[in-house]
Amino acid sequence: IVKIGIWTAEGLAVDWIGKNVYWVDSLLDQIQVVNFEGTFTATVLKDDMHNLRALALDPAKGLMFWTDWQEANPRIERATMAGTDRKTLFRVLDVPSGGWPNGLVCDFSAERLYWIDAKSDSVHTMTYDGFDVRLVLRDAHNMAHPFAISVFENYIYWSDWRQTKIFRANKWNGTNVAIIEDTSNQPFDLKIVHSSRQPKAIKNPCLNNGECSHL
C-alpha cells in the first residue's frame, strides 16, 4: 500500500478500528501512517527521535507506544495516535545493564505494556502510564538475544535471534518457560492472531480521523 517515502521501516502496527497502518522509520526518525487503501499518508511524529525500533498501538484507547535505542537515553515513549500528548514512560538505562529496548506489545485487557531489553536479556512490564514497573524474566539460558514479543491470555511469547527459537512464559512471574517453535531463521516480529488481540472499541477515538485535520 506504500511504495515511496519509506527508507528503513522497523516497527509496524495495525489500527484495525481506524483502518490505518502505522510504522516507525529508523532512518528518517519518524512515525508515519497510511490508510488501508494507500490513498493517504502522513507523518505523525518526527522531533527528538534518534533510533526507533518497536511500535505498539491500542486503538481502542487511541494510544501508541514506541521504543527508541538512543545511546545516551534509550527509552519507551507514549503519545496519542494523532501524535499529541507525548511523554516518556520509562528510561531503559534504569534497568541494570539495560539499553536495547527491542520488542514492545500492549496487553489490552490489563492495560499494560510488555517489552524486551536485548542488552540485559530481560522482559519487563508496566502500566500504560509508566507505573508499576516489574521485571518479568531475566534468563540467560532462554534469552540469548530476545527480539520480538507478544502477549496472549496469561503468557508472553518472544523470539530469540541467537537460538532461533520462539519461547513462552507466564506473563506475571516468568515461570513455566517453554520452547514453542524451533525455527531456522531470525524472526523480526511475532504476532498472535486471535479476536482478543483486536478488541472492538465502545467509542471509536479515531472517528472522523480523531477530528485531526492532519490525519
Short mmCIF file of C-alpha atoms in Angstrom, two decimals:
data_model
loop_
_atom_site.label_atom_id
_atom_site.label_comp_id
_atom_site.label_asym_id
_atom_site.label_seq_id
_atom_site.Cartn_x
_atom_site.Cartn_y
_atom_site.Cartn_z
CA ILE A 1 0.00 0.00 0.00
CA VAL A 2 3.08 2.27 0.25
CA LYS A 3 5.90 2.27 -2.30
CA ILE A 4 7.61 5.62 -1.78
CA GLY A 5 8.74 7.63 1.22
CA ILE A 6 9.93 4.59 3.20
CA TRP A 7 13.60 4.08 3.99
CA THR A 8 14.07 1.74 6.94
CA ALA A 9 10.75 0.57 8.34
CA GLU A 10 11.26 -1.12 11.71
CA GLY A 11 8.17 -1.50 13.89
CA LEU A 12 4.78 -1.78 12.21
CA ALA A 13 1.34 -1.82 13.84
CA VAL A 14 -2.23 -2.00 12.56
CA ASP A 15 -5.06 0.26 13.67
CA TRP A 16 -7.96 -2.09 12.95
CA ILE A 17 -10.50 0.43 14.22
CA GLY A 18 -9.46 3.45 12.16
CA LYS A 19 -8.23 1.19 9.33
CA ASN A 20 -4.69 2.59 9.24
CA VAL A 21 -1.18 1.17 9.36
CA TYR A 22 1.49 2.87 11.47
CA TRP A 23 5.23 2.30 11.24
CA VAL A 24 8.48 3.72 12.56
CA ASP A 25 11.25 4.64 10.13
CA SER A 26 14.62 4.39 11.87
CA LEU A 27 16.48 6.23 9.09
CA LEU A 28 14.08 9.16 8.85
CA ASP A 29 13.45 9.05 12.63
CA GLN A 30 9.72 9.39 12.15
CA ILE A 31 6.44 7.67 12.93
CA GLN A 32 4.23 7.53 9.85
CA VAL A 33 0.73 6.36 8.99
CA VAL A 34 -1.14 5.25 5.87
CA ASN A 35 -4.76 4.22 5.42
CA PHE A 36 -5.63 0.70 4.30
CA GLU A 37 -6.27 1.87 0.74
CA GLY A 38 -2.88 3.55 0.47
CA THR A 39 -4.51 6.80 -0.64
CA PHE A 40 -3.36 8.93 2.28
CA THR A 41 -0.12 9.07 4.26
CA ALA A 42 1.07 11.39 7.00
CA THR A 43 3.96 11.89 9.38
CA VAL A 44 2.62 11.59 12.92
CA LEU A 45 5.80 12.43 14.87
CA LYS A 46 9.33 13.36 13.85
CA ASP A 47 11.07 15.50 16.50
CA ASP A 48 13.57 14.27 19.10
CA MET A 49 13.70 10.74 17.71
CA HIS A 50 17.03 9.01 17.26
CA ASN A 51 16.95 5.24 16.74
CA LEU A 52 13.38 3.99 16.60
CA ARG A 53 12.74 0.29 16.87
CA ALA A 54 9.36 -1.09 18.05
CA LEU A 55 5.82 0.28 17.83
CA ALA A 56 2.59 -0.80 19.55
CA LEU A 57 -0.95 0.56 19.34
CA ASP A 58 -4.06 0.39 21.48
CA PRO A 59 -6.62 1.78 19.00
CA ALA A 60 -9.50 1.43 21.46
CA LYS A 61 -7.68 3.88 23.75
CA GLY A 62 -6.24 5.94 20.88
CA LEU A 63 -2.70 5.42 22.18
CA MET A 64 0.61 4.49 20.59
CA PHE A 65 3.87 3.43 22.23
CA TRP A 66 7.37 3.09 20.81
CA THR A 67 10.95 2.31 21.77
CA ASP A 68 13.99 4.43 20.99
CA TRP A 69 17.52 2.98 21.10
CA GLN A 70 19.21 6.38 21.50
CA GLU A 71 22.57 5.53 23.08
CA ALA A 72 22.51 8.35 25.62
CA ASN A 73 18.86 7.89 26.54
CA PRO A 74 17.18 4.64 25.40
CA ARG A 75 13.54 4.88 26.35
CA ILE A 76 9.90 3.95 25.88
CA GLU A 77 7.51 6.75 24.93
CA ARG A 78 3.79 7.26 24.53
CA ALA A 79 1.53 9.61 22.59
CA THR A 80 -1.96 9.66 21.17
CA MET A 81 -2.30 8.09 17.76
CA ALA A 82 -2.61 11.63 16.38
CA GLY A 83 0.84 12.45 17.80
CA THR A 84 -0.28 14.65 20.71
CA ASP A 85 0.36 14.40 24.47
CA ARG A 86 3.78 12.84 24.03
CA LYS A 87 5.60 11.66 27.15
CA THR A 88 8.49 9.41 28.20
CA LEU A 89 7.23 6.44 30.20
CA PHE A 90 10.48 4.69 31.07
CA ARG A 91 14.22 5.29 30.69
CA VAL A 92 15.77 1.93 29.89
CA LEU A 93 19.12 2.81 31.47
CA ASP A 94 17.26 2.33 34.77
CA VAL A 95 17.40 -1.41 34.01
CA PRO A 96 20.69 -2.90 35.29
CA SER A 97 22.90 -3.45 32.20
CA GLY A 98 19.96 -2.35 30.03
CA GLY A 99 19.78 -0.14 26.97
CA TRP A 100 18.47 -2.03 23.91
CA PRO A 101 14.65 -1.90 24.02
CA ASN A 102 13.54 -4.23 21.25
CA GLY A 103 10.08 -5.78 21.20
CA LEU A 104 7.05 -3.96 22.61
CA VAL A 105 3.44 -5.13 22.96
CA CYS A 106 0.19 -3.94 24.54
CA ASP A 107 -1.77 -6.17 26.89
CA PHE A 108 -5.19 -4.68 26.19
CA SER A 109 -7.13 -6.37 28.98
CA ALA A 110 -4.62 -5.41 31.69
CA GLU A 111 -3.73 -2.06 30.09
CA ARG A 112 -0.05 -2.86 30.47
CA LEU A 113 2.99 -2.78 28.21
CA TYR A 114 5.49 -5.61 27.92
CA TRP A 115 8.89 -5.02 26.41
CA ILE A 116 12.18 -6.77 25.81
CA ASP A 117 15.59 -5.36 26.62
CA ALA A 118 18.10 -7.27 24.49
CA LYS A 119 21.15 -5.82 26.21
CA SER A 120 20.21 -7.23 29.62
CA ASP A 121 18.30 -10.20 28.11
CA SER A 122 15.16 -9.47 30.10
CA VAL A 123 11.40 -8.87 29.85
CA HIS A 124 9.64 -6.08 31.75
CA THR A 125 6.12 -4.75 32.17
CA MET A 126 4.46 -1.53 33.31
CA THR A 127 1.11 0.22 33.10
CA TYR A 128 0.16 2.42 30.16
CA ASP A 129 1.06 5.41 32.35
CA GLY A 130 4.55 4.10 33.15
CA PHE A 131 3.82 2.97 36.71
CA ASP A 132 4.21 -0.38 38.48
CA VAL A 133 7.35 -1.32 36.54
CA ARG A 134 8.18 -5.00 37.05
CA LEU A 135 10.87 -7.41 35.92
CA VAL A 136 9.08 -10.44 34.48
CA LEU A 137 12.01 -12.58 33.40
CA ARG A 138 15.78 -12.50 33.12
CA ASP A 139 17.08 -15.85 31.93
CA ALA A 140 20.48 -16.26 30.29
CA HIS A 141 19.61 -19.81 29.21
CA ASN A 142 16.38 -18.92 27.40
CA MET A 143 17.30 -15.37 26.40
CA ALA A 144 20.49 -15.21 24.36
CA HIS A 145 19.28 -12.30 22.23
CA PRO A 146 15.50 -11.74 22.56
CA PHE A 147 13.90 -9.58 19.90
CA ALA A 148 10.13 -9.68 19.23
CA ILE A 149 7.43 -10.14 21.87
CA SER A 150 3.69 -10.72 22.01
CA VAL A 151 1.14 -11.50 24.72
CA PHE A 152 -1.92 -13.74 24.84
CA GLU A 153 -4.04 -14.54 27.86
CA ASN A 154 -1.62 -15.42 30.70
CA TYR A 155 1.51 -15.83 28.59
CA ILE A 156 4.17 -13.80 26.88
CA TYR A 157 5.83 -15.10 23.72
CA TRP A 158 9.20 -13.97 22.38
CA SER A 159 11.68 -14.78 19.64
CA ASP A 160 15.39 -15.24 20.15
CA TRP A 161 17.79 -14.43 17.34
CA ARG A 162 20.76 -16.44 18.55
CA GLN A 163 18.81 -19.53 19.47
CA THR A 164 16.37 -19.14 16.53
CA LYS A 165 13.52 -20.25 18.77
CA ILE A 166 10.18 -18.93 19.99
CA PHE A 167 9.58 -19.18 23.74
CA ARG A 168 6.62 -18.83 26.08
CA ALA A 169 6.37 -17.96 29.79
CA ASN A 170 3.88 -16.78 32.39
CA LYS A 171 3.34 -13.05 31.84
CA TRP A 172 3.24 -12.17 35.55
CA ASN A 173 6.20 -14.04 37.01
CA GLY A 174 8.16 -15.54 34.12
CA THR A 175 7.60 -19.14 35.20
CA ASN A 176 6.81 -22.18 33.04
CA VAL A 177 9.25 -21.25 30.28
CA ALA A 178 8.75 -23.47 27.23
CA ILE A 179 10.00 -23.65 23.66
CA ILE A 180 7.06 -23.23 21.28
CA GLU A 181 8.86 -23.36 17.95
CA ASP A 182 12.39 -24.11 16.77
CA THR A 183 12.90 -22.00 13.65
CA SER A 184 15.74 -21.80 11.14
CA ASN A 185 15.74 -18.02 10.88
CA GLN A 186 15.64 -14.85 12.99
CA PRO A 187 12.03 -13.62 13.31
CA PHE A 188 11.84 -9.83 13.23
CA ASP A 189 8.32 -9.81 14.62
CA LEU A 190 5.81 -12.03 16.36
CA LYS A 191 2.02 -11.70 16.23
CA ILE A 192 -0.81 -13.57 17.95
CA VAL A 193 -3.83 -14.00 15.67
CA HIS A 194 -6.96 -14.02 17.85
CA SER A 195 -10.04 -11.83 18.24
CA SER A 196 -8.89 -10.73 21.70
CA ARG A 197 -5.83 -9.15 20.08
CA GLN A 198 -8.15 -6.82 18.15
CA PRO A 199 -10.79 -5.75 20.68
CA LYS A 200 -13.60 -3.52 19.49
CA ALA A 201 -13.92 -0.01 20.86
CA ILE A 202 -17.08 1.10 22.66
CA LYS A 203 -16.40 4.52 21.17
CA ASN A 204 -14.05 4.95 18.24
CA PRO A 205 -11.43 7.57 19.27
CA CYS A 206 -10.38 7.81 15.62
CA LEU A 207 -13.85 8.55 14.24
CA ASN A 208 -13.53 11.23 11.55
CA ASN A 209 -9.76 10.84 11.87
CA GLY A 210 -9.98 11.78 15.53
CA GLU A 211 -11.11 15.25 14.44
CA CYS A 212 -7.47 15.85 13.48
CA SER A 213 -7.05 17.95 10.37
CA HIS A 214 -3.60 16.48 9.62
CA LEU A 215 -4.80 12.84 9.59
#
